[in-house]
Coordinates of C-alpha atoms in Angstrom, one line a residue:
M1 CA 0.0 0.0 0.0
P2 CA 1.5 3.4 -1.0
A3 CA 2.5 5.6 2.0
D4 CA -0.1 8.2 1.1
E5 CA -2.9 5.6 1.0
K6 CA -3.7 5.1 4.7
P7 CA -6.5 2.7 5.6
I8 CA -9.7 4.4 6.7
A9 CA -10.0 4.4 10.5
S10 CA -13.1 2.6 11.7
V11 CA -14.3 1.2 15.0
W12 CA -15.1 -2.0 13.2
T13 CA -11.6 -2.6 11.9
R14 CA -9.8 -1.7 15.2
P15 CA -8.7 -4.8 17.1
R16 CA -10.6 -5.3 20.4
R17 CA -8.6 -4.9 23.6
G18 CA -8.0 -7.9 25.8
R19 CA -9.8 -8.5 29.1
E20 CA -10.6 -5.3 30.8
Q21 CA -13.0 -4.3 33.6
L22 CA -15.1 -2.3 31.1
S23 CA -16.2 -4.0 27.8
R24 CA -17.4 -2.6 24.5
E25 CA -20.7 -4.4 25.1
Q26 CA -21.2 -2.7 28.4
I27 CA -20.5 0.7 26.9
V28 CA -23.0 0.1 24.0
T29 CA -25.7 -1.1 26.3
Q30 CA -25.5 1.9 28.6
A31 CA -25.2 4.3 25.7
V32 CA -28.4 2.9 24.2
Q33 CA -30.2 3.2 27.6
L34 CA -28.9 6.8 28.0
L35 CA -30.1 7.7 24.5
D36 CA -33.5 6.1 25.0
A37 CA -34.0 8.0 28.2
D38 CA -32.6 11.5 27.4
G39 CA -32.1 11.7 23.6
L40 CA -29.1 12.3 21.4
E41 CA -28.3 15.7 22.8
S42 CA -27.6 14.1 26.2
L43 CA -24.9 11.7 24.9
S44 CA -21.4 12.6 26.0
M45 CA -18.4 10.5 26.9
R46 CA -18.3 12.1 30.3
K47 CA -21.9 11.4 31.1
L48 CA -21.7 7.8 29.8
G49 CA -18.6 7.3 31.9
T50 CA -20.5 8.4 35.0
R51 CA -23.3 5.8 34.2
L52 CA -20.6 3.1 33.9
D53 CA -18.8 4.3 37.0
A54 CA -15.7 4.8 34.9
G55 CA -13.8 7.8 33.7
A56 CA -14.1 9.0 30.1
T57 CA -10.5 7.9 29.6
S58 CA -11.6 4.3 30.1
L59 CA -14.2 4.7 27.3
Y60 CA -11.5 6.0 24.9
R61 CA -9.7 2.7 25.2
H62 CA -12.6 1.2 23.2
V63 CA -13.9 4.1 21.0
A64 CA -11.9 7.0 19.7
N65 CA -14.7 9.6 19.8
K66 CA -18.5 10.2 20.0
D67 CA -18.9 9.5 16.3
E68 CA -17.6 5.9 16.7
L69 CA -19.9 5.4 19.7
I70 CA -22.8 6.4 17.5
E71 CA -21.8 3.8 14.9
L72 CA -21.8 1.2 17.6
V73 CA -25.2 2.1 19.1
V74 CA -26.9 2.3 15.7
D75 CA -25.5 -1.1 14.7
E76 CA -26.7 -2.4 18.1
V77 CA -30.4 -1.3 17.5
Y78 CA -30.3 -2.5 13.9
G79 CA -29.8 -6.0 15.4
E80 CA -33.4 -5.8 16.7
L81 CA -34.8 -5.8 13.2
E82 CA -36.7 -8.8 12.0
I83 CA -36.3 -9.1 8.2
P84 CA -38.0 -12.2 6.8
A85 CA -36.2 -14.4 4.3
A86 CA -36.8 -13.5 0.6
A87 CA -39.6 -15.4 -1.1
D88 CA -38.6 -18.3 -3.3
P89 CA -38.0 -17.1 -6.8
A90 CA -40.7 -19.4 -8.0
D91 CA -43.1 -17.5 -5.8
A92 CA -41.8 -14.0 -6.4
A93 CA -45.4 -12.6 -6.5
D94 CA -45.4 -12.7 -2.7
W95 CA -42.4 -10.3 -2.3
R96 CA -44.6 -7.7 -0.8
T97 CA -45.2 -9.7 2.4
P98 CA -41.5 -9.8 3.5
A99 CA -40.9 -6.3 2.2
A100 CA -43.8 -5.0 4.3
R101 CA -42.8 -6.9 7.4
G102 CA -39.2 -5.5 7.1
A103 CA -40.7 -2.0 6.8
Y104 CA -42.9 -2.5 9.9
S105 CA -39.9 -3.8 11.9
L106 CA -37.8 -0.8 10.9
R107 CA -40.6 1.6 11.9
A108 CA -41.0 -0.2 15.3
M109 CA -37.3 0.0 16.0
I110 CA -37.2 3.7 15.3
L111 CA -40.2 4.3 17.6
R112 CA -38.5 2.4 20.3
H113 CA -35.3 4.4 19.9
P114 CA -36.5 7.8 18.5
W115 CA -32.9 9.3 18.6
V116 CA -31.8 6.9 15.8
A117 CA -33.9 8.6 13.1
S118 CA -31.7 11.7 13.2
V119 CA -28.4 9.8 12.8
L120 CA -29.3 7.1 10.2
G121 CA -28.0 9.3 7.4
Q122 CA -25.1 10.8 9.3
V123 CA -23.1 7.8 10.7
G124 CA -20.1 7.7 8.4
L125 CA -19.0 4.1 8.0
I126 CA -22.0 2.6 9.7
H127 CA -22.4 0.3 6.7
L128 CA -19.4 -1.7 8.0
G129 CA -21.3 -2.7 11.1
P130 CA -22.2 -6.4 11.2
N131 CA -25.9 -5.9 12.1
V132 CA -26.4 -3.2 9.5
T133 CA -24.6 -5.2 6.9
K134 CA -26.6 -8.4 7.6
M135 CA -30.0 -6.7 7.7
S136 CA -29.3 -4.6 4.6
E137 CA -28.3 -7.8 2.7
R138 CA -31.5 -9.5 3.9
M139 CA -33.6 -6.6 2.7
A140 CA -31.9 -6.5 -0.6
A141 CA -32.5 -10.2 -1.1
V142 CA -36.3 -9.6 -0.8
Y143 CA -36.2 -7.1 -3.7
R144 CA -33.8 -9.2 -5.7
A145 CA -36.1 -12.2 -5.4
A146 CA -39.1 -10.0 -6.5
G147 CA -37.4 -9.6 -9.9
F148 CA -35.7 -6.2 -9.7
P149 CA -32.5 -6.2 -11.8
S150 CA -29.3 -5.7 -10.0
D151 CA -29.0 -2.1 -10.9
E152 CA -32.5 -1.4 -9.4
T153 CA -32.5 -3.6 -6.3
G154 CA -30.8 -1.0 -4.1
H155 CA -33.0 1.8 -5.4
A156 CA -36.2 -0.2 -4.7
M157 CA -35.0 -1.0 -1.2
K158 CA -33.9 2.5 -0.4
T159 CA -37.3 3.9 -1.7
V160 CA -39.1 1.9 1.0
I161 CA -36.5 2.6 3.7
S162 CA -36.8 6.4 2.9
Y163 CA -40.5 6.3 3.3
V164 CA -40.3 4.4 6.6
I165 CA -37.6 6.7 8.1
G166 CA -39.5 9.8 7.0
M167 CA -42.8 8.7 8.5
A168 CA -41.2 7.2 11.7
T169 CA -39.2 10.4 12.2
S170 CA -42.3 12.5 12.3
E171 CA -44.0 9.9 14.6
A172 CA -41.0 9.8 16.9
A173 CA -41.0 13.6 17.2
Y174 CA -44.8 13.6 17.9
L175 CA -44.5 10.9 20.6
S176 CA -41.6 12.7 22.2
L177 CA -43.8 15.8 22.5
I178 CA -46.5 13.8 24.1
A179 CA -44.1 12.2 26.5
R180 CA -42.9 15.7 27.6
S181 CA -46.5 16.7 28.2
G182 CA -47.0 13.9 30.8
K183 CA -50.2 12.8 29.1
S184 CA -51.2 9.7 27.3
E185 CA -51.5 9.8 23.5
R186 CA -55.3 9.8 23.8
E187 CA -55.4 12.5 26.4
F188 CA -53.0 14.6 24.3
T189 CA -55.1 14.3 21.2
Q190 CA -58.3 15.0 23.1
S191 CA -56.8 18.2 24.5
L192 CA -56.0 19.3 21.0
R193 CA -59.6 18.7 19.9
S194 CA -61.1 20.3 23.1
G195 CA -64.1 22.4 22.1
D196 CA -64.1 21.1 18.5
E197 CA -67.6 19.6 18.4
Q198 CA -67.4 19.2 14.6
H199 CA -64.4 16.9 14.7
P200 CA -64.6 14.9 18.0
Q201 CA -62.1 12.1 18.5
T202 CA -63.7 8.8 17.7
E203 CA -60.8 6.4 17.1
D204 CA -57.7 5.2 18.9
P205 CA -54.9 7.6 18.0
E206 CA -52.3 4.8 17.9
K207 CA -54.4 2.9 15.4
A208 CA -54.8 6.0 13.4
R209 CA -51.0 6.3 13.1
D210 CA -50.7 2.7 12.2
D211 CA -53.4 3.0 9.5
T212 CA -51.7 6.1 8.1
F213 CA -48.3 4.4 7.9
D214 CA -49.8 1.3 6.4
Y215 CA -51.7 3.2 3.7
G216 CA -48.5 5.0 2.6
L217 CA -46.5 1.8 2.6
R218 CA -49.0 0.0 0.5
R219 CA -49.0 2.8 -2.1
V220 CA -45.2 2.8 -2.2
L221 CA -45.2 -1.0 -2.8
D222 CA -48.0 -0.5 -5.4
G223 CA -45.6 1.8 -7.3
L224 CA -42.8 -0.7 -7.1
Q225 CA -45.2 -3.5 -8.2
A226 CA -46.1 -1.4 -11.2
R227 CA -42.4 -1.0 -12.0
L228 CA -41.9 -4.8 -11.9
G229 CA -44.6 -5.1 -14.5
E230 CA -42.5 -2.9 -16.8
I231 CA -39.2 -5.0 -16.5
P232 CA -38.5 -7.5 -19.3
D233 CA -38.3 -11.1 -18.1
D234 CA -34.6 -11.3 -18.9
A235 CA -33.6 -8.1 -17.2
A236 CA -33.3 -9.5 -13.7
E237 CA -30.9 -12.3 -14.8

């Protein structure tokens, strides 16, 4: 390798340290809990060190900076995704079922960890993480089995992911606002409609969010289904 071509530094390629009192797994677990409780703005090496009863210096033995820590925690929560196996090519017509299940799982993960929505597109080398790599490959396999050619598989997958992230980001912000109010979602929505006799609340607000998400997802999949109908039979080979 030429002297001026240094390998790109990454938390994933750095050798792990030997036995120490503090492990990477402990750091990641506590970081996720801190983020879930207080949000992205609360994350700092010093605060995390306090939760672990360790100095920030101990953390730097495992991660070089906050950006690397973000890579680790994002990959950790990606491991929660449940991506079904791709349909058998002989039954490619059923591709929408695993595609939708993967989308629902991604949405659920973001709503469990609202902070993740704001960093999904800003995590540098996150694609090198084992969970992100595995889940991305499983998602891509669904669209490949559906019949999308190799140069469209990634586009189809990212179209659905973009829809999910966009919707879930709005939902996460909305739910965070409700949490800060100290009210339940139903109580919060009822307070917004207080005095509005023309539009009284008649349905479960959580179900309303689910239905809205489901409607949009189905329309996105409709569009991709229409695109599949335009692809020549030999194009996916």
